[in-house]
């Protein structure tokens, strides 16, 4: 080894070479997709239990990610360490499960040691290896070939291209299953309620709106002064204007006030219906919060009236509520 630092051009050249080799490794997988891939999907789709993913070392790390991806896209799955499986954790695997075992060589001792136990249980085995003729591949009902020509490591030793290929093949499996199940964005959100996507797809206007005494409102024909006091009191930047029928007649906003000041020198004689916005932007309580965001952005407004099916105001939504909830 040398203490001399490599040049920046040498570092970039190394990075480019690594990415190119890994890109080629992934591309080569496409030509090897065959009936075994389809059979693996069929085994998992028919599975009444869970997909149990196992692998040792770097393959185990990749397997953990594959299990997490499967679980978050509609295929119940979890990871079991093969070493621990031989010392009691095999009890996690049932006859109704499917095992997905990863090993680049297909000869990893801790993984192949599980073969007779899986055979006794009658649990279907899907293997993902870099050697179709290996022990693990030969004993599997379906084999996914994740082999690579060489590792990106210049010594051709450290798992680099091989782990990238296995990870990509795992993603291909998860996505194929996702599409086959008809898995939707809403389904994805249900398993990610704490994430930003989950919030965008699960939160509705009714979850965030101000209602009851916090709903700004004045009656149609009220003096403009009353509308301004209501806007100030509630602090939402607008007020609903209610018709005698109880329906929303319009809204009066901070923006309307600026236009009123430009157009009228005397505000004391004005009533709110003379200067309000008709009919005013509105949403229903069942509207997705993300849809309300889009409506606000498209119309460059910061608040919306929320009305029921009969047009009666039931709430008010402000951009700050959406920001605080994490929808934006």
mmCIF file of C-alpha atoms in Angstrom:
data_model
loop_
_atom_site.group_PDB
_atom_site.id
_atom_site.type_symbol
_atom_site.label_atom_id
_atom_site.label_comp_id
_atom_site.label_asym_id
_atom_site.label_seq_id
_atom_site.Cartn_x
_atom_site.Cartn_y
_atom_site.Cartn_z
ATOM 1 C CA UNK A 1 0.000 0.000 0.000
ATOM 2 C CA UNK A 2 1.108 3.609 -0.550
ATOM 3 C CA UNK A 3 0.418 6.790 1.407
ATOM 4 C CA UNK A 4 0.175 8.791 -1.803
ATOM 5 C CA UNK A 5 -3.342 10.083 -2.432
ATOM 6 C CA UNK A 6 -4.872 9.244 -5.834
ATOM 7 C CA UNK A 7 -5.601 12.091 -8.224
ATOM 8 C CA UNK A 8 -9.145 13.352 -8.633
ATOM 9 C CA UNK A 9 -9.177 12.075 -12.219
ATOM 10 C CA UNK A 10 -8.154 8.626 -10.978
ATOM 11 C CA UNK A 11 -10.991 8.627 -8.436
ATOM 12 C CA UNK A 12 -13.541 9.586 -11.077
ATOM 13 C CA UNK A 13 -12.213 6.980 -13.488
ATOM 14 C CA UNK A 14 -12.540 4.321 -10.799
ATOM 15 C CA UNK A 15 -16.110 5.394 -10.006
ATOM 16 C CA UNK A 16 -17.065 5.392 -13.699
ATOM 17 C CA UNK A 17 -15.600 1.932 -14.174
ATOM 18 C CA UNK A 18 -17.500 0.579 -11.167
ATOM 19 C CA UNK A 19 -20.818 2.031 -12.295
ATOM 20 C CA UNK A 20 -20.320 0.803 -15.845
ATOM 21 C CA UNK A 21 -19.554 -2.752 -14.688
ATOM 22 C CA UNK A 22 -22.572 -2.780 -12.378
ATOM 23 C CA UNK A 23 -24.768 -1.346 -15.135
ATOM 24 C CA UNK A 24 -23.630 -4.158 -17.436
ATOM 25 C CA UNK A 25 -24.286 -6.728 -14.713
ATOM 26 C CA UNK A 26 -27.881 -5.562 -14.328
ATOM 27 C CA UNK A 27 -28.412 -5.389 -18.080
ATOM 28 C CA UNK A 28 -27.245 -8.973 -18.501
ATOM 29 C CA UNK A 29 -30.008 -10.171 -16.160
ATOM 30 C CA UNK A 30 -32.672 -9.302 -18.731
ATOM 31 C CA UNK A 31 -31.503 -11.967 -21.176
ATOM 32 C CA UNK A 32 -31.622 -14.618 -18.429
ATOM 33 C CA UNK A 33 -35.223 -14.012 -17.360
ATOM 34 C CA UNK A 34 -37.073 -17.231 -18.144
ATOM 35 C CA UNK A 35 -39.734 -19.640 -16.986
ATOM 36 C CA UNK A 36 -38.066 -20.010 -13.602
ATOM 37 C CA UNK A 37 -38.777 -16.348 -12.865
ATOM 38 C CA UNK A 38 -42.438 -16.892 -13.759
ATOM 39 C CA UNK A 39 -42.526 -20.051 -11.637
ATOM 40 C CA UNK A 40 -41.009 -18.175 -8.685
ATOM 41 C CA UNK A 41 -43.750 -15.553 -8.995
ATOM 42 C CA UNK A 42 -46.412 -18.280 -9.194
ATOM 43 C CA UNK A 43 -45.068 -19.970 -6.040
ATOM 44 C CA UNK A 44 -45.186 -16.707 -4.117
ATOM 45 C CA UNK A 45 -48.631 -15.716 -5.405
ATOM 46 C CA UNK A 46 -49.969 -19.119 -4.345
ATOM 47 C CA UNK A 47 -48.279 -18.870 -0.936
ATOM 48 C CA UNK A 48 -50.700 -18.744 2.003
ATOM 49 C CA UNK A 49 -47.971 -17.876 4.462
ATOM 50 C CA UNK A 50 -45.032 -15.546 4.035
ATOM 51 C CA UNK A 51 -41.899 -15.314 1.960
ATOM 52 C CA UNK A 52 -38.961 -16.165 4.220
ATOM 53 C CA UNK A 53 -35.768 -14.657 2.821
ATOM 54 C CA UNK A 54 -32.388 -15.953 3.944
ATOM 55 C CA UNK A 55 -28.756 -15.370 3.035
ATOM 56 C CA UNK A 56 -25.327 -15.112 4.639
ATOM 57 C CA UNK A 57 -22.959 -12.135 4.712
ATOM 58 C CA UNK A 58 -23.484 -9.573 1.946
ATOM 59 C CA UNK A 59 -26.178 -11.806 0.429
ATOM 60 C CA UNK A 60 -27.932 -11.607 3.782
ATOM 61 C CA UNK A 61 -27.865 -7.805 3.710
ATOM 62 C CA UNK A 62 -29.335 -7.864 0.211
ATOM 63 C CA UNK A 63 -31.891 -10.437 1.351
ATOM 64 C CA UNK A 64 -32.984 -8.189 4.196
ATOM 65 C CA UNK A 65 -33.665 -5.392 1.756
ATOM 66 C CA UNK A 66 -35.551 -7.692 -0.610
ATOM 67 C CA UNK A 67 -37.717 -8.914 2.286
ATOM 68 C CA UNK A 68 -38.476 -5.317 3.266
ATOM 69 C CA UNK A 69 -39.369 -4.394 -0.325
ATOM 70 C CA UNK A 70 -41.656 -7.405 -0.681
ATOM 71 C CA UNK A 71 -43.402 -6.634 2.605
ATOM 72 C CA UNK A 72 -44.013 -3.006 1.671
ATOM 73 C CA UNK A 73 -45.444 -3.872 -1.739
ATOM 74 C CA UNK A 74 -48.101 -6.391 -0.797
ATOM 75 C CA UNK A 75 -46.119 -9.617 -0.314
ATOM 76 C CA UNK A 76 -45.750 -10.493 3.401
ATOM 77 C CA UNK A 77 -42.088 -11.335 3.964
ATOM 78 C CA UNK A 78 -39.373 -11.364 6.591
ATOM 79 C CA UNK A 79 -35.655 -12.214 6.838
ATOM 80 C CA UNK A 80 -34.211 -15.133 8.776
ATOM 81 C CA UNK A 81 -30.474 -15.461 9.365
ATOM 82 C CA UNK A 82 -29.421 -18.935 8.135
ATOM 83 C CA UNK A 83 -27.050 -19.484 11.046
ATOM 84 C CA UNK A 84 -29.791 -18.719 13.559
ATOM 85 C CA UNK A 85 -32.249 -20.872 11.591
ATOM 86 C CA UNK A 86 -30.128 -23.943 12.353
ATOM 87 C CA UNK A 87 -30.256 -23.074 16.049
ATOM 88 C CA UNK A 88 -33.972 -22.638 16.606
ATOM 89 C CA UNK A 89 -35.175 -19.931 14.233
ATOM 90 C CA UNK A 90 -36.217 -22.573 11.717
ATOM 91 C CA UNK A 91 -39.387 -22.650 13.796
ATOM 92 C CA UNK A 92 -40.305 -19.366 12.103
ATOM 93 C CA UNK A 93 -40.754 -21.235 8.820
ATOM 94 C CA UNK A 94 -44.015 -23.125 8.254
ATOM 95 C CA UNK A 95 -45.365 -25.427 5.555
ATOM 96 C CA UNK A 96 -47.420 -22.565 4.137
ATOM 97 C CA UNK A 97 -44.378 -20.371 3.532
ATOM 98 C CA UNK A 98 -42.020 -19.993 0.582
ATOM 99 C CA UNK A 99 -38.263 -19.652 1.175
ATOM 100 C CA UNK A 100 -36.127 -17.363 -0.990
ATOM 101 C CA UNK A 101 -32.457 -18.230 -0.399
ATOM 102 C CA UNK A 102 -29.590 -16.042 -1.658
ATOM 103 C CA UNK A 103 -26.017 -17.205 -2.168
ATOM 104 C CA UNK A 104 -23.729 -16.019 -4.953
ATOM 105 C CA UNK A 105 -21.800 -19.289 -4.968
ATOM 106 C CA UNK A 106 -24.841 -21.410 -4.248
ATOM 107 C CA UNK A 107 -22.673 -23.394 -1.854
ATOM 108 C CA UNK A 108 -22.818 -21.302 1.337
ATOM 109 C CA UNK A 109 -22.702 -23.886 4.128
ATOM 110 C CA UNK A 110 -25.139 -22.131 6.473
ATOM 111 C CA UNK A 111 -27.703 -21.916 3.662
ATOM 112 C CA UNK A 112 -27.284 -25.386 2.158
ATOM 113 C CA UNK A 113 -27.572 -26.838 5.683
ATOM 114 C CA UNK A 114 -31.243 -25.792 5.598
ATOM 115 C CA UNK A 115 -32.050 -27.862 2.499
ATOM 116 C CA UNK A 116 -32.952 -31.178 4.202
ATOM 117 C CA UNK A 117 -34.989 -29.339 6.818
ATOM 118 C CA UNK A 118 -36.955 -27.447 4.169
ATOM 119 C CA UNK A 119 -37.453 -30.699 2.238
ATOM 120 C CA UNK A 120 -38.863 -32.338 5.370
ATOM 121 C CA UNK A 121 -41.244 -29.424 5.922
ATOM 122 C CA UNK A 122 -42.318 -29.451 2.298
ATOM 123 C CA UNK A 123 -41.648 -25.715 2.042
ATOM 124 C CA UNK A 124 -41.063 -24.550 -1.556
ATOM 125 C CA UNK A 125 -37.585 -23.138 -2.173
ATOM 126 C CA UNK A 126 -36.642 -20.372 -4.595
ATOM 127 C CA UNK A 127 -32.902 -19.833 -4.974
ATOM 128 C CA UNK A 128 -31.039 -16.769 -6.210
ATOM 129 C CA UNK A 129 -27.431 -17.591 -7.037
ATOM 130 C CA UNK A 130 -24.694 -16.775 -9.510
ATOM 131 C CA UNK A 131 -24.214 -20.461 -10.427
ATOM 132 C CA UNK A 132 -27.138 -22.357 -11.984
ATOM 133 C CA UNK A 133 -25.337 -25.680 -11.408
ATOM 134 C CA UNK A 134 -24.745 -25.105 -7.705
ATOM 135 C CA UNK A 135 -26.172 -27.185 -4.870
ATOM 136 C CA UNK A 136 -28.677 -24.506 -3.871
ATOM 137 C CA UNK A 137 -29.849 -23.969 -7.456
ATOM 138 C CA UNK A 138 -30.293 -27.713 -8.117
ATOM 139 C CA UNK A 139 -32.435 -28.240 -5.017
ATOM 140 C CA UNK A 140 -34.720 -25.265 -5.660
ATOM 141 C CA UNK A 141 -38.115 -25.425 -7.349
ATOM 142 C CA UNK A 142 -37.238 -22.186 -9.137
ATOM 143 C CA UNK A 143 -33.795 -20.699 -9.655
ATOM 144 C CA UNK A 144 -33.155 -17.007 -10.313
ATOM 145 C CA UNK A 145 -29.812 -16.544 -12.058
ATOM 146 C CA UNK A 146 -28.084 -13.446 -10.652
ATOM 147 C CA UNK A 147 -24.645 -14.336 -11.973
ATOM 148 C CA UNK A 148 -22.200 -11.658 -13.110
ATOM 149 C CA UNK A 149 -19.175 -11.833 -15.405
ATOM 150 C CA UNK A 150 -16.957 -10.170 -12.816
ATOM 151 C CA UNK A 151 -17.122 -8.068 -9.696
ATOM 152 C CA UNK A 152 -16.610 -4.320 -9.941
ATOM 153 C CA UNK A 153 -13.892 -4.737 -7.314
ATOM 154 C CA UNK A 154 -10.560 -4.579 -9.228
ATOM 155 C CA UNK A 155 -9.449 -7.688 -7.314
ATOM 156 C CA UNK A 156 -12.650 -9.444 -8.432
ATOM 157 C CA UNK A 157 -13.176 -10.417 -4.800
ATOM 158 C CA UNK A 158 -15.412 -7.996 -2.875
ATOM 159 C CA UNK A 159 -19.138 -8.579 -3.592
ATOM 160 C CA UNK A 160 -20.055 -5.548 -5.681
ATOM 161 C CA UNK A 161 -21.570 -6.300 -9.088
ATOM 162 C CA UNK A 162 -23.027 -9.539 -7.725
ATOM 163 C CA UNK A 163 -24.858 -7.868 -4.840
ATOM 164 C CA UNK A 164 -26.109 -5.103 -7.122
ATOM 165 C CA UNK A 165 -27.448 -7.702 -9.565
ATOM 166 C CA UNK A 166 -29.145 -9.657 -6.769
ATOM 167 C CA UNK A 167 -30.716 -6.495 -5.408
ATOM 168 C CA UNK A 168 -32.017 -5.517 -8.842
ATOM 169 C CA UNK A 169 -33.387 -9.016 -9.453
ATOM 170 C CA UNK A 170 -35.139 -8.842 -6.080
ATOM 171 C CA UNK A 171 -36.709 -5.539 -7.103
ATOM 172 C CA UNK A 172 -37.847 -7.103 -10.384
ATOM 173 C CA UNK A 173 -39.488 -9.920 -8.431
ATOM 174 C CA UNK A 174 -41.226 -7.519 -6.033
ATOM 175 C CA UNK A 175 -42.526 -5.282 -8.816
ATOM 176 C CA UNK A 176 -43.784 -8.226 -10.889
ATOM 177 C CA UNK A 177 -45.694 -9.467 -7.841
ATOM 178 C CA UNK A 178 -46.955 -5.968 -7.076
ATOM 179 C CA UNK A 179 -48.395 -5.582 -10.547
ATOM 180 C CA UNK A 180 -49.848 -9.090 -10.558
ATOM 181 C CA UNK A 181 -51.672 -8.383 -7.288
ATOM 182 C CA UNK A 182 -53.040 -5.068 -8.569
ATOM 183 C CA UNK A 183 -51.282 -3.304 -5.690
ATOM 184 C CA UNK A 184 -52.163 0.413 -5.655
ATOM 185 C CA UNK A 185 -50.623 3.596 -4.296
ATOM 186 C CA UNK A 186 -53.297 3.569 -1.590
ATOM 187 C CA UNK A 187 -52.244 0.027 -0.592
ATOM 188 C CA UNK A 188 -48.640 1.221 -0.422
ATOM 189 C CA UNK A 189 -49.668 4.131 1.790
ATOM 190 C CA UNK A 190 -51.370 1.780 4.260
ATOM 191 C CA UNK A 191 -48.014 0.156 4.997
ATOM 192 C CA UNK A 192 -46.259 3.549 5.110
ATOM 193 C CA UNK A 193 -48.596 5.683 7.266
ATOM 194 C CA UNK A 194 -45.714 7.600 8.806
ATOM 195 C CA UNK A 195 -44.049 8.515 5.523
ATOM 196 C CA UNK A 196 -44.741 11.550 3.379
ATOM 197 C CA UNK A 197 -46.347 9.369 0.702
ATOM 198 C CA UNK A 198 -48.647 7.790 3.267
ATOM 199 C CA UNK A 199 -49.713 11.193 4.503
ATOM 200 C CA UNK A 200 -50.404 12.417 0.986
ATOM 201 C CA UNK A 201 -52.509 9.364 0.198
ATOM 202 C CA UNK A 202 -54.257 8.757 3.518
ATOM 203 C CA UNK A 203 -54.941 12.168 5.032
ATOM 204 C CA UNK A 204 -58.205 13.771 4.004
ATOM 205 C CA UNK A 205 -59.460 17.307 4.420
ATOM 206 C CA UNK A 206 -61.746 16.159 7.251
ATOM 207 C CA UNK A 207 -58.649 15.131 9.246
ATOM 208 C CA UNK A 208 -57.184 18.637 9.137
ATOM 209 C CA UNK A 209 -60.005 21.172 8.755
ATOM 210 C CA UNK A 210 -61.120 23.718 11.350
ATOM 211 C CA UNK A 211 -64.743 23.257 12.300
ATOM 212 C CA UNK A 212 -67.350 24.299 14.834
ATOM 213 C CA UNK A 213 -66.430 27.562 16.518
ATOM 214 C CA UNK A 214 -63.182 27.659 14.513
ATOM 215 C CA UNK A 215 -65.057 27.974 11.207
ATOM 216 C CA UNK A 216 -64.992 31.646 10.096
ATOM 217 C CA UNK A 217 -68.420 32.745 8.896
ATOM 218 C CA UNK A 218 -70.635 35.779 8.444
ATOM 219 C CA UNK A 219 -74.128 36.076 7.044
ATOM 220 C CA UNK A 220 -74.836 37.312 3.536
ATOM 221 C CA UNK A 221 -75.504 41.061 3.689
ATOM 222 C CA UNK A 222 -73.324 41.620 6.776
ATOM 223 C CA UNK A 223 -71.340 44.875 6.966
ATOM 224 C CA UNK A 224 -67.840 44.474 5.595
ATOM 225 C CA UNK A 225 -66.566 45.450 9.035
ATOM 226 C CA UNK A 226 -68.042 42.227 10.497
ATOM 227 C CA UNK A 227 -66.274 40.151 7.862
ATOM 228 C CA UNK A 228 -62.932 41.821 8.646
ATOM 229 C CA UNK A 229 -63.421 41.212 12.374
ATOM 230 C CA UNK A 230 -64.204 37.537 11.704
ATOM 231 C CA UNK A 231 -61.092 37.122 9.551
ATOM 232 C CA UNK A 232 -58.982 38.683 12.303
ATOM 233 C CA UNK A 233 -60.624 36.618 15.056
ATOM 234 C CA UNK A 234 -60.148 33.248 13.369
ATOM 235 C CA UNK A 235 -56.773 33.994 11.782
ATOM 236 C CA UNK A 236 -57.295 31.877 8.663
ATOM 237 C CA UNK A 237 -57.094 34.687 6.130
ATOM 238 C CA UNK A 238 -60.702 34.389 4.946
ATOM 239 C CA UNK A 239 -64.309 33.967 6.014
ATOM 240 C CA UNK A 240 -67.218 32.041 4.568
ATOM 241 C CA UNK A 241 -70.261 34.070 3.606
ATOM 242 C CA UNK A 242 -73.449 32.150 4.396
ATOM 243 C CA UNK A 243 -76.727 32.510 2.488
ATOM 244 C CA UNK A 244 -80.083 32.375 4.353
ATOM 245 C CA UNK A 245 -80.411 28.756 3.161
ATOM 246 C CA UNK A 246 -77.258 27.882 5.086
ATOM 247 C CA UNK A 247 -75.286 27.225 1.883
ATOM 248 C CA UNK A 248 -71.976 28.856 1.033
ATOM 249 C CA UNK A 249 -72.683 31.997 -0.995
ATOM 250 C CA UNK A 250 -69.035 33.013 -1.378
ATOM 251 C CA UNK A 251 -65.862 33.819 0.510
ATOM 252 C CA UNK A 252 -64.095 36.996 1.516
ATOM 253 C CA UNK A 253 -60.304 36.764 1.732
ATOM 254 C CA UNK A 254 -57.241 38.859 2.523
ATOM 255 C CA UNK A 255 -56.772 39.179 -1.231
ATOM 256 C CA UNK A 256 -60.332 40.484 -1.620
ATOM 257 C CA UNK A 257 -59.566 43.103 1.024
ATOM 258 C CA UNK A 258 -56.605 44.411 -0.975
ATOM 259 C CA UNK A 259 -58.788 44.667 -4.071
ATOM 260 C CA UNK A 260 -61.501 46.387 -2.035
ATOM 261 C CA UNK A 261 -59.041 49.008 -0.805
ATOM 262 C CA UNK A 262 -57.905 49.641 -4.377
ATOM 263 C CA UNK A 263 -61.439 50.083 -5.684
ATOM 264 C CA UNK A 264 -63.301 51.769 -2.820
ATOM 265 C CA UNK A 265 -62.382 54.853 -0.852
ATOM 266 C CA UNK A 266 -65.128 54.390 1.774
ATOM 267 C CA UNK A 267 -65.500 50.928 3.294
ATOM 268 C CA UNK A 268 -68.038 51.850 5.964
ATOM 269 C CA UNK A 269 -71.073 51.544 3.688
ATOM 270 C CA UNK A 270 -70.053 48.285 2.024
ATOM 271 C CA UNK A 271 -71.613 44.910 2.731
ATOM 272 C CA UNK A 272 -69.619 41.738 2.320
ATOM 273 C CA UNK A 273 -71.721 40.433 -0.580
ATOM 274 C CA UNK A 274 -70.751 43.484 -2.633
ATOM 275 C CA UNK A 275 -67.064 42.605 -2.609
ATOM 276 C CA UNK A 276 -66.857 38.861 -1.900
ATOM 277 C CA UNK A 277 -65.582 36.195 -4.290
ATOM 278 C CA UNK A 278 -68.397 34.140 -5.827
ATOM 279 C CA UNK A 279 -68.692 31.177 -5.523
ATOM 280 C CA UNK A 280 -65.263 30.749 -3.898
ATOM 281 C CA UNK A 281 -62.981 27.714 -4.070
ATOM 282 C CA UNK A 282 -64.282 24.813 -2.028
ATOM 283 C CA UNK A 283 -63.638 21.139 -1.322
ATOM 284 C CA UNK A 284 -65.526 18.302 0.351
ATOM 285 C CA UNK A 285 -64.424 16.748 3.655
ATOM 286 C CA UNK A 286 -63.539 13.497 1.825
ATOM 287 C CA UNK A 287 -61.116 15.234 -0.545
ATOM 288 C CA UNK A 288 -57.532 14.007 -0.183
ATOM 289 C CA UNK A 289 -55.356 16.584 1.538
ATOM 290 C CA UNK A 290 -52.879 16.326 -1.355
ATOM 291 C CA UNK A 291 -55.655 17.258 -3.779
ATOM 292 C CA UNK A 292 -56.476 20.308 -1.653
ATOM 293 C CA UNK A 293 -52.811 21.321 -1.858
ATOM 294 C CA UNK A 294 -52.923 21.133 -5.648
ATOM 295 C CA UNK A 295 -56.101 23.240 -5.749
ATOM 296 C CA UNK A 296 -54.517 25.905 -3.552
ATOM 297 C CA UNK A 297 -51.320 25.961 -5.590
ATOM 298 C CA UNK A 298 -53.153 26.109 -8.919
ATOM 299 C CA UNK A 299 -55.261 29.062 -7.745
ATOM 300 C CA UNK A 300 -52.552 30.739 -5.653
ATOM 301 C CA UNK A 301 -54.677 30.789 -2.512
ATOM 302 C CA UNK A 302 -53.875 29.768 1.053
ATOM 303 C CA UNK A 303 -57.273 28.664 2.380
ATOM 304 C CA UNK A 304 -60.353 26.743 1.287
ATOM 305 C CA UNK A 305 -63.939 26.440 2.451
ATOM 306 C CA UNK A 306 -65.054 22.876 3.137
ATOM 307 C CA UNK A 307 -68.669 22.111 2.243
ATOM 308 C CA UNK A 308 -70.927 19.063 2.489
ATOM 309 C CA UNK A 309 -72.893 17.532 -0.389
ATOM 310 C CA UNK A 310 -75.621 20.182 0.014
ATOM 311 C CA UNK A 311 -73.185 23.081 -0.134
ATOM 312 C CA UNK A 312 -73.297 23.875 3.592
ATOM 313 C CA UNK A 313 -69.942 24.978 5.086
ATOM 314 C CA UNK A 314 -68.628 22.415 7.570
ATOM 315 C CA UNK A 315 -65.006 23.465 7.876
ATOM 316 C CA UNK A 316 -62.074 25.577 6.743
ATOM 317 C CA UNK A 317 -58.637 24.435 5.613
ATOM 318 C CA UNK A 318 -55.483 26.568 5.654
ATOM 319 C CA UNK A 319 -52.130 25.925 3.988
ATOM 320 C CA UNK A 320 -50.488 26.025 7.426
ATOM 321 C CA UNK A 321 -52.523 22.961 8.428
ATOM 322 C CA UNK A 322 -51.143 21.075 5.429
ATOM 323 C CA UNK A 323 -47.601 22.133 6.221
ATOM 324 C CA UNK A 324 -47.937 21.120 9.869
ATOM 325 C CA UNK A 325 -49.307 17.696 8.923
ATOM 326 C CA UNK A 326 -46.384 16.920 6.595
ATOM 327 C CA UNK A 327 -48.527 16.650 3.480
ATOM 328 C CA UNK A 328 -46.391 19.354 1.865
#
